[in-house]
PDB file of C-alpha atoms and ligand atoms in Angstrom:
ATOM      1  CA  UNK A   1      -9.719 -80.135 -23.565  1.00 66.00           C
ATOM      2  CA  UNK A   2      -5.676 -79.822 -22.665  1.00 85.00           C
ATOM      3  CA  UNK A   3      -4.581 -76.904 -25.073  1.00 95.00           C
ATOM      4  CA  UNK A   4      -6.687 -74.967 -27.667  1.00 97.00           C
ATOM      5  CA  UNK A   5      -5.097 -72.543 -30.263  1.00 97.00           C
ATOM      6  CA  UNK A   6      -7.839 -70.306 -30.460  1.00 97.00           C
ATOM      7  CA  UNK A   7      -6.861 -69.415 -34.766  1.00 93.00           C
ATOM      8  CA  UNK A   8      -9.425 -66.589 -34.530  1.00 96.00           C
ATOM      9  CA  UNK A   9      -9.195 -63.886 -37.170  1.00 98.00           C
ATOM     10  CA  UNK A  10      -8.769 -60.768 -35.739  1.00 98.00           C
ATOM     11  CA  UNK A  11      -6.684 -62.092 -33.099  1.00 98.00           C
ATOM     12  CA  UNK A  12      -4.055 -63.075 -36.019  1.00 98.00           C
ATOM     13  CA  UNK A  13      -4.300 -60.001 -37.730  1.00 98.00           C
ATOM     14  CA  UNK A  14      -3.771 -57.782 -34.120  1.00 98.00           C
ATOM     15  CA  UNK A  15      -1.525 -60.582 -33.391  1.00 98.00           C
ATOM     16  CA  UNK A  16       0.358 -60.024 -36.684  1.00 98.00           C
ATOM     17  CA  UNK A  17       0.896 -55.942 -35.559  1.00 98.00           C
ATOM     18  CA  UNK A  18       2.203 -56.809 -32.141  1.00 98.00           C
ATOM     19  CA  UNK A  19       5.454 -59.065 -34.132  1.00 98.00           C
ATOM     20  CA  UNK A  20       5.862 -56.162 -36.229  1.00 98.00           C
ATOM     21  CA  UNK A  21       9.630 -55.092 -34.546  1.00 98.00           C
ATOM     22  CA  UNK A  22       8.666 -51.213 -35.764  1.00 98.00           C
ATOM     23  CA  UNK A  23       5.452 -51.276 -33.612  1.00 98.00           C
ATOM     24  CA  UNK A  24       5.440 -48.926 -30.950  1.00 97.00           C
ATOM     25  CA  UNK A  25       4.669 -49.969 -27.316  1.00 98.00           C
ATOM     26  CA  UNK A  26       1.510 -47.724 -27.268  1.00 98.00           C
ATOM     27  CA  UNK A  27      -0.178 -49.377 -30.522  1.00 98.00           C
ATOM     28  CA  UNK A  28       1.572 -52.947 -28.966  1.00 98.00           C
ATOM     29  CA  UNK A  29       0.078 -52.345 -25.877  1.00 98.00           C
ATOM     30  CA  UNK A  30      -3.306 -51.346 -27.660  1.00 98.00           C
ATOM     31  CA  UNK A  31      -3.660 -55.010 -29.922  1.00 98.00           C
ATOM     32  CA  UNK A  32      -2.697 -56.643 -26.751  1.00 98.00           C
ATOM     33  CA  UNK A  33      -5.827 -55.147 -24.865  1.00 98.00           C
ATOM     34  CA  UNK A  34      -7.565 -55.738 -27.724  1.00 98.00           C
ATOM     35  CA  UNK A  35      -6.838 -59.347 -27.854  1.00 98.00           C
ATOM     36  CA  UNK A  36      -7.596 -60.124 -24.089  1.00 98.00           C
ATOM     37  CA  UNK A  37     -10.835 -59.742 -24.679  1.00 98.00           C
ATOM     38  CA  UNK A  38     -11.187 -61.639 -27.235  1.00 98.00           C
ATOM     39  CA  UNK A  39      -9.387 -64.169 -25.463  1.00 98.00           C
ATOM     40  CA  UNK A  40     -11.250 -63.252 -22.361  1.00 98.00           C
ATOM     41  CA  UNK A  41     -14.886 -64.618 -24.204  1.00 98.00           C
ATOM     42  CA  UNK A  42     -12.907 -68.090 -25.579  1.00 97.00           C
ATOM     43  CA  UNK A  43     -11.663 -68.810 -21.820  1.00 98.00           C
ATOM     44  CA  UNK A  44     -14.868 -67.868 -20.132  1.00 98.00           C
ATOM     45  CA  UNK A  45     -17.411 -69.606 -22.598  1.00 97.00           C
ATOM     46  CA  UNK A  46     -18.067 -72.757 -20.501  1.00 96.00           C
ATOM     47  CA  UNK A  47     -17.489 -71.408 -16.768  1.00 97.00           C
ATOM     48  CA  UNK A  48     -19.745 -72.977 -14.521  1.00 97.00           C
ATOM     49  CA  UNK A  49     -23.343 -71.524 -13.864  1.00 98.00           C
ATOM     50  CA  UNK A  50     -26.004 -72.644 -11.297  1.00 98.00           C
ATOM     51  CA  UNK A  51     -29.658 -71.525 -11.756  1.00 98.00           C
ATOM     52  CA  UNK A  52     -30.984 -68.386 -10.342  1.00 98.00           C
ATOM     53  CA  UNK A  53     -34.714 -67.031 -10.191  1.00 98.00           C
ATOM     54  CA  UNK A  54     -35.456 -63.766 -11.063  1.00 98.00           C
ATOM     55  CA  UNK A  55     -38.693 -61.528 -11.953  1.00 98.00           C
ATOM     56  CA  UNK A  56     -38.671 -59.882 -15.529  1.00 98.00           C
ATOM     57  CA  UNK A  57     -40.784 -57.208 -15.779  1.00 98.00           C
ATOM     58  CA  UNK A  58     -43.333 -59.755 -17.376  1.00 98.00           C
ATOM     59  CA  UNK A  59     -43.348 -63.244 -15.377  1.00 98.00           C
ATOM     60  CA  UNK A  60     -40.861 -65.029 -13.103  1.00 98.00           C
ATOM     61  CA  UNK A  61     -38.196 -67.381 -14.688  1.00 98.00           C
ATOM     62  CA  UNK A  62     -35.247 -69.704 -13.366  1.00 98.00           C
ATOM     63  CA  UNK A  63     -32.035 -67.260 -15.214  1.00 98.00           C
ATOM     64  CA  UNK A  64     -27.920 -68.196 -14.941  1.00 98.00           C
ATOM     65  CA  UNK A  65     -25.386 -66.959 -12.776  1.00 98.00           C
ATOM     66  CA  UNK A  66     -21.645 -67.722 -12.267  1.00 98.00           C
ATOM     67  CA  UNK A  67     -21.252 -70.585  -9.919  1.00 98.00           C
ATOM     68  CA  UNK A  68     -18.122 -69.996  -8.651  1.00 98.00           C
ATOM     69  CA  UNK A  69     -15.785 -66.779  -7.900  1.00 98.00           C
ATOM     70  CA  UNK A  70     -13.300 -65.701 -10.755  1.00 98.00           C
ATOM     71  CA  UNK A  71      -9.579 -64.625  -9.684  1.00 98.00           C
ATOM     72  CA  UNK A  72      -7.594 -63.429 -12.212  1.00 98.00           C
ATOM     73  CA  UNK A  73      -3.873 -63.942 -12.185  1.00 98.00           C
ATOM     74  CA  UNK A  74      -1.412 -61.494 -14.342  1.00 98.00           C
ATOM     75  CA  UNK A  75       2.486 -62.810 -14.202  1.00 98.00           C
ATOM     76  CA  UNK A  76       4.042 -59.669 -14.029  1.00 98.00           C
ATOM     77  CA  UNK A  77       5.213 -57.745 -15.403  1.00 96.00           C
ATOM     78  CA  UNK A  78       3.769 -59.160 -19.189  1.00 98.00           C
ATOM     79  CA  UNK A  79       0.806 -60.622 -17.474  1.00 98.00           C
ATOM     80  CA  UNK A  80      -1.094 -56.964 -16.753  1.00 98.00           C
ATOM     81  CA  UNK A  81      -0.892 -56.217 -20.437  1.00 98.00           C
ATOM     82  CA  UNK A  82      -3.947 -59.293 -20.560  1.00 98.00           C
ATOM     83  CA  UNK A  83      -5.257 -57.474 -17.123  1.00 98.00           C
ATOM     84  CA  UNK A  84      -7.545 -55.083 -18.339  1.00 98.00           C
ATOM     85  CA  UNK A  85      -9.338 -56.684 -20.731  1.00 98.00           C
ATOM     86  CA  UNK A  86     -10.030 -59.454 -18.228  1.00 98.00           C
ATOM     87  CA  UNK A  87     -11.556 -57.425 -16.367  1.00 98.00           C
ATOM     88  CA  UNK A  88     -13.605 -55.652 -18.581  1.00 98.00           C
ATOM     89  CA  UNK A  89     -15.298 -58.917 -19.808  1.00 98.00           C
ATOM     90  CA  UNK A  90     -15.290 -59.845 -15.958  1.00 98.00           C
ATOM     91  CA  UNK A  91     -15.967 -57.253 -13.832  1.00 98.00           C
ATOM     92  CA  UNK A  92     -16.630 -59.230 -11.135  1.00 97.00           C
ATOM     93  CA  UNK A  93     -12.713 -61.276 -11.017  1.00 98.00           C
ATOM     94  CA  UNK A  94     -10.734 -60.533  -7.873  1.00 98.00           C
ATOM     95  CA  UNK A  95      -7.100 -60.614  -9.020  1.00 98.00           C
ATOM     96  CA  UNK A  96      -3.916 -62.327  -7.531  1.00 98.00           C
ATOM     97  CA  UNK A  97      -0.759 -60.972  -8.704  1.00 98.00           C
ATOM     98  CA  UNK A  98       2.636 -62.652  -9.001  1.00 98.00           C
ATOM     99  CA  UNK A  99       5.830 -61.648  -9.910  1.00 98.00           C
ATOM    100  CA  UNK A 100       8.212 -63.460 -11.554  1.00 97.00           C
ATOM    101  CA  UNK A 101      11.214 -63.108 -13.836  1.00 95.00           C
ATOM    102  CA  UNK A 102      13.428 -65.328 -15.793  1.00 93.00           C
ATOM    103  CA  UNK A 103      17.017 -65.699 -14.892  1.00 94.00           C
ATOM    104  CA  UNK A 104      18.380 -64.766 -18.273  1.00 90.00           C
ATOM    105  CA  UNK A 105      21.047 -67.244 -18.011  1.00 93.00           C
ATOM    106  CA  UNK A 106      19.374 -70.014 -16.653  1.00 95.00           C
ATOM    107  CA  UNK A 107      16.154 -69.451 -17.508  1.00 93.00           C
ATOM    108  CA  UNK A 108      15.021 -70.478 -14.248  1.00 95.00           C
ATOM    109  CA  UNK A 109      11.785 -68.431 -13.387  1.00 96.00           C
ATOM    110  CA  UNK A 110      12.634 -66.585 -10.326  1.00 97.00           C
ATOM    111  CA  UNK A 111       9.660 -65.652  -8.078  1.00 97.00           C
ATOM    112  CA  UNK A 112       9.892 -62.468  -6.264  1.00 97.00           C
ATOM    113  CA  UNK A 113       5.933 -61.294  -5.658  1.00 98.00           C
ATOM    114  CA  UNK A 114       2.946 -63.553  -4.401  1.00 98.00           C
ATOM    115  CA  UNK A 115      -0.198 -61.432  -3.013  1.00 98.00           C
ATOM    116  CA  UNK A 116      -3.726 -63.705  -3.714  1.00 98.00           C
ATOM    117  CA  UNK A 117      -7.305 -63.520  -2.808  1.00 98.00           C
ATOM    118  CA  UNK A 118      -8.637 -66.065  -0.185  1.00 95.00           C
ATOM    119  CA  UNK A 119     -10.480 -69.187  -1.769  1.00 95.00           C
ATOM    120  CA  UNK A 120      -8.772 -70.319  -4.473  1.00 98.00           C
ATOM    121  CA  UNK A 121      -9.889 -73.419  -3.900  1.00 98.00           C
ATOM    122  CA  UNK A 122     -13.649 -72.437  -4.830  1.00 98.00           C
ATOM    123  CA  UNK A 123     -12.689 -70.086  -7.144  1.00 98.00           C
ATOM    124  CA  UNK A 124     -12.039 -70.581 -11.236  1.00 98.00           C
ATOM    125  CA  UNK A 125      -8.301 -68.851 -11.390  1.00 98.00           C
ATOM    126  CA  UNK A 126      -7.091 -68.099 -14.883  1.00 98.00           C
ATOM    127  CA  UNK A 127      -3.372 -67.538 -15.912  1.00 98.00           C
ATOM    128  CA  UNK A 128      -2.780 -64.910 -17.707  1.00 98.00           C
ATOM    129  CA  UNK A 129       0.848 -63.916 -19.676  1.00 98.00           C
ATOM    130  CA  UNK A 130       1.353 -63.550 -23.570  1.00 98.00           C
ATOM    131  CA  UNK A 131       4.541 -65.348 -23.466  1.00 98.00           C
ATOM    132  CA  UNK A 132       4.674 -69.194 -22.977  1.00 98.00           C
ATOM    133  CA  UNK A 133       8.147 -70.400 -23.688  1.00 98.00           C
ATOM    134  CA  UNK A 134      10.017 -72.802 -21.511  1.00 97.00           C
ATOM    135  CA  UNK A 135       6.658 -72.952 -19.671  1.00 98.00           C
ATOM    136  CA  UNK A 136       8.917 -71.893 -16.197  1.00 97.00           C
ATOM    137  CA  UNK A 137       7.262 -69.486 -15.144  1.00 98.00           C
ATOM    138  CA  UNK A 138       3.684 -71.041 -15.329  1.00 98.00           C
ATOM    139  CA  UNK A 139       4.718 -73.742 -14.033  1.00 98.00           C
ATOM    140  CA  UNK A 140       5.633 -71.860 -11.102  1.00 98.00           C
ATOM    141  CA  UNK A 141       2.676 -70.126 -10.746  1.00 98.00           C
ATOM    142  CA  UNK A 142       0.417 -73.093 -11.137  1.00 98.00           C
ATOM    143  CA  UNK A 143       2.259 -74.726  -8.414  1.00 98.00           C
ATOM    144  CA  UNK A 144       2.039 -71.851  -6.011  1.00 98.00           C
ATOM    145  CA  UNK A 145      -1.546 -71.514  -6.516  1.00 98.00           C
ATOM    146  CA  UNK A 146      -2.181 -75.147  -6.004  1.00 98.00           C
ATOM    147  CA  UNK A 147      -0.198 -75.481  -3.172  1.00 98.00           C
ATOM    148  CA  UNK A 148      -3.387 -72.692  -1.921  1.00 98.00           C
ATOM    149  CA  UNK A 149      -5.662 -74.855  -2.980  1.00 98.00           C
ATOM    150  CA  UNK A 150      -6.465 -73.697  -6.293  1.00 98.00           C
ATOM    151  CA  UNK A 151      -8.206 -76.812  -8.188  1.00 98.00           C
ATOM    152  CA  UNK A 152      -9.974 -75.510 -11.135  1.00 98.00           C
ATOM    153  CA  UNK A 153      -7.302 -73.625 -13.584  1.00 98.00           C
ATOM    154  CA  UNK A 154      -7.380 -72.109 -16.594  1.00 98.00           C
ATOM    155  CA  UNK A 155      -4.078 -70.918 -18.533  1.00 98.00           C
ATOM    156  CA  UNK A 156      -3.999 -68.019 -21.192  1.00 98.00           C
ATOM    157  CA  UNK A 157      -1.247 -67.322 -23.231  1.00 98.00           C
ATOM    158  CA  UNK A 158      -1.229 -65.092 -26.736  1.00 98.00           C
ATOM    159  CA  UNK A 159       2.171 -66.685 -28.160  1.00 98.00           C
ATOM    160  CA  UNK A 160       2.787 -70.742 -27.218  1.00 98.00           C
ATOM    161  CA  UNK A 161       6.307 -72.537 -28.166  1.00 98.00           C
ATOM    162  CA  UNK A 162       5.583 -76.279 -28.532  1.00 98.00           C
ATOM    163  CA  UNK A 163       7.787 -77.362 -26.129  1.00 97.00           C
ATOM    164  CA  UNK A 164       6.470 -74.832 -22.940  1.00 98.00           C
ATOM    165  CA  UNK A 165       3.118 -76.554 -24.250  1.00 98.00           C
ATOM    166  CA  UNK A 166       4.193 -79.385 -23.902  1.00 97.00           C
ATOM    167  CA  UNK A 167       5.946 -79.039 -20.353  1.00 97.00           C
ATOM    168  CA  UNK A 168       2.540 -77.792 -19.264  1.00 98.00           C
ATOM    169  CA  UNK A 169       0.818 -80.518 -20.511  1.00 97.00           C
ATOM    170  CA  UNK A 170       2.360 -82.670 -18.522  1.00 97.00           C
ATOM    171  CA  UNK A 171       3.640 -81.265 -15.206  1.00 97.00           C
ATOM    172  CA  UNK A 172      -0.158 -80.236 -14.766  1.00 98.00           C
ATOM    173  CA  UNK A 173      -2.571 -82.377 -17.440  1.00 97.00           C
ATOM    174  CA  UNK A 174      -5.650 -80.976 -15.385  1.00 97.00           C
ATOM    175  CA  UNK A 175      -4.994 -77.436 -16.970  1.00 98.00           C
ATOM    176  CA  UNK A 176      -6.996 -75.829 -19.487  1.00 97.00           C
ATOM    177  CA  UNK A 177      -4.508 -73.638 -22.193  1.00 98.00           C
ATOM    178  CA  UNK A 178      -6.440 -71.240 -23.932  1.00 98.00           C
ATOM    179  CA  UNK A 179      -3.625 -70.059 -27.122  1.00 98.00           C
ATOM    180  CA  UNK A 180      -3.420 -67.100 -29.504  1.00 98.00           C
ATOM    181  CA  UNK A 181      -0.871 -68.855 -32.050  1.00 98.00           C
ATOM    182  CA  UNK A 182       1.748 -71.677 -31.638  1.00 98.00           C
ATOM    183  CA  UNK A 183       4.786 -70.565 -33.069  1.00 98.00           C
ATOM    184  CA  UNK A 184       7.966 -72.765 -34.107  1.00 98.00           C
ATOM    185  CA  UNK A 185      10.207 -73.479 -31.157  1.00 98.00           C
ATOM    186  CA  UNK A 186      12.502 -71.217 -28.912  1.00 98.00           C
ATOM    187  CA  UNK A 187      16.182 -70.224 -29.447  1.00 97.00           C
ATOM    188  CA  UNK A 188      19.274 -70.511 -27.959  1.00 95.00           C
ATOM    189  CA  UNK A 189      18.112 -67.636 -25.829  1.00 95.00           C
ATOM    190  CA  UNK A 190      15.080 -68.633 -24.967  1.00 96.00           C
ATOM    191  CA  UNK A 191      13.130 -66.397 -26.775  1.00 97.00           C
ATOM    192  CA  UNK A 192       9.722 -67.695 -28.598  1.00 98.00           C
ATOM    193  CA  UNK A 193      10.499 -67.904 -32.825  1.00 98.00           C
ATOM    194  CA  UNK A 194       9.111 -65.832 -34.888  1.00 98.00           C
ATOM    195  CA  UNK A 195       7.596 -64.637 -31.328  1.00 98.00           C
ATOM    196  CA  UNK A 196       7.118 -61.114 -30.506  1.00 98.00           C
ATOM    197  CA  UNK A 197      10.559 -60.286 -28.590  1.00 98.00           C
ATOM    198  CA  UNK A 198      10.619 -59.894 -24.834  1.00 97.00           C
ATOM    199  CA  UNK A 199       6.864 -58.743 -23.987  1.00 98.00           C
ATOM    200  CA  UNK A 200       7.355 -57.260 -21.091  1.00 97.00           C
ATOM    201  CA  UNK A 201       9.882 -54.512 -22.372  1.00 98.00           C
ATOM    202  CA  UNK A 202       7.864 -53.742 -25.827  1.00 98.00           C
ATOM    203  CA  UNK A 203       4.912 -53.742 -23.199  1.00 98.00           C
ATOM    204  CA  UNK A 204       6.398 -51.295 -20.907  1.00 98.00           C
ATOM    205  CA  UNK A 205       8.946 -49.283 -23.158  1.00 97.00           C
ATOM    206  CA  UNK A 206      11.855 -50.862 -21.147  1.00 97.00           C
ATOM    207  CA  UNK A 207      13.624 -52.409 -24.474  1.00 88.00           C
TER     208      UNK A 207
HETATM  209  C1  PRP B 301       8.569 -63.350 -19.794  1.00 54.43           C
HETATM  210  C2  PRP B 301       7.095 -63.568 -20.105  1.00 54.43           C
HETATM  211  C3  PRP B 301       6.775 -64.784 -19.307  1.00 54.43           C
HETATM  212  C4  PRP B 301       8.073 -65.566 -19.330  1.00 54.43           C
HETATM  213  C5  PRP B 301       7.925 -66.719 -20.271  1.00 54.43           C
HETATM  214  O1  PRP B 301       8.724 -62.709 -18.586  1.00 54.43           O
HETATM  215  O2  PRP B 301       6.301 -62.463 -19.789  1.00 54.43           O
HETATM  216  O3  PRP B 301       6.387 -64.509 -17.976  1.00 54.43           O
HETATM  217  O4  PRP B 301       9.090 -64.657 -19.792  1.00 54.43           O
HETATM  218  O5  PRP B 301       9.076 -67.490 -20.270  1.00 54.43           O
HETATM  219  P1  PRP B 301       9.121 -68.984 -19.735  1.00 54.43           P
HETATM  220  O6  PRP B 301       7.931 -69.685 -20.311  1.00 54.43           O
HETATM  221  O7  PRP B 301      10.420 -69.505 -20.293  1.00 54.43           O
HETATM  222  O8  PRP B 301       9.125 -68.959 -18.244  1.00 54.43           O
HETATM  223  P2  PRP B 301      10.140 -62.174 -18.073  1.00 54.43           P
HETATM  224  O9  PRP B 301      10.791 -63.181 -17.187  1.00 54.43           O
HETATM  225  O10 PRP B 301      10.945 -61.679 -19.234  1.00 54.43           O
HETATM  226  O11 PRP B 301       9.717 -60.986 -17.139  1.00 54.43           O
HETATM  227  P3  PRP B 301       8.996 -59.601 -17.503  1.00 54.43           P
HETATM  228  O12 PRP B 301       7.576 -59.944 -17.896  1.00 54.43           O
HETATM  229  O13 PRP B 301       9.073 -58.841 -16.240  1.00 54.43           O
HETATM  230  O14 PRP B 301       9.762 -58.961 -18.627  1.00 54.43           O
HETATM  231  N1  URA B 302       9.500 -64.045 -22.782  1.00 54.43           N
HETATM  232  C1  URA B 302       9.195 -63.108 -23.719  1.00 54.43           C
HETATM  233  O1  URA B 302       8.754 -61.997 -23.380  1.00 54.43           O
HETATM  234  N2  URA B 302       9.408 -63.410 -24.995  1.00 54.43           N
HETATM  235  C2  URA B 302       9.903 -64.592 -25.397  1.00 54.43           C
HETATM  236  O2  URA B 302      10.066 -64.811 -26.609  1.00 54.43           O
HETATM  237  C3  URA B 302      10.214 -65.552 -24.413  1.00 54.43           C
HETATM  238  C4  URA B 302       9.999 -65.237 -23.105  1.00 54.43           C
END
């Protein structure tokens, strides 16, 4: 699997409220919770288990348990909105944060925060930030994270434009996308169409 657009219904409808431009960062903030843990169970449904024995209060049988260590990883500052959900369906994730933000001209991602758990490289580290548009700033963060040894990677996004997707796809073909929607391409700005407007500030209030 490279990229799946997860087309589940009541992430389009919650989806559908966040666009709304007369939605107000609490009920925004609200759908986006909502939907990370619904994207949460898609990206976590095949994680790797390993057999463990336990004793039901009847008999003794060989159960499941997580193989491997989960560290989640918000982009800040959009990336937290997908945090707590996360972590609600995991409990057990350590979390790495980094912090990076797109030169508005350039659109260069521009890293300015990197603070990570120790091994990455035997962990499974998921992505997380609603908006995927050039594909910059994941980039960026999948190569920091590799360059710690980071091997098996997951990448969630809510919104997708085709050509971020497609950056993704093939700076780093080993990476799982997990998608809420693919929308229609980006404009002169930069800015995902129809998209959602700049997540961070409807997020946050900062608009
Ligand atoms: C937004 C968004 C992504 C990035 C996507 O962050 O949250 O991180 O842009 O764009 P890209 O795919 O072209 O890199 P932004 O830089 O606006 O920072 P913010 O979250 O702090 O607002
Ligand atoms: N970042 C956002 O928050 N929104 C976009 O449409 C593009 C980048």
């Amino acid at each position: 699997m490279a990229t799946k657009i997860l087309n589940h219904a009541l992430i389009n409808h919650k989806l559908t409220v966040m666009r709304d431009k007369n939605t107000k960062c609490n009920i925004f903030k609200q759908n986006l919770d909502e939907i990370a843990m619904l994207m949460a169970y898609e990206a976590t449904k095949d994680l790797p288990l390993k057999d463990y024995k336990i004793e039901t209060p009847l008999t003794g049988m060989v159960g499941q348990q997580l193989l491997k260590e989960v560290v989640l990883v918000p982009i800040l500052r959009a990336g937290l909105g997908f945090l707590d959900g996360f972590r609600t369906i995991v409990p057990t994730a350590k979390v790495g944060h980094i912090g990076i933000a797109r030169n508005e001209k350039t659109l260069e991602p521009e890293e300015y925060y990197a603070k990570f758990p120790s091994n990455l490289d035997k962990s499974t580290v998921i992505v997380l930030d609603p908006m995927l548009a050039t594909g910059g700033s994941a980039i960026d963060t999948i190569d920091n994270i590799k360059k710690r040894g980071a091997k098996d990677i997951r990448l969630v996004c809510l919104v997708g434009a085709p050509e971020g997707v497609e950056r993704i796809e093939e700076k780093h073909p080993d990476v799982d996308i997990y998608l809420g929607a693919m929308d229609t391409c980006l404009n002169e700005m930069g800015y995902i169409v129809p998209g959602l407007g700049d997540a961070g500030d409807r997020l946050f209030g900062t608009e």
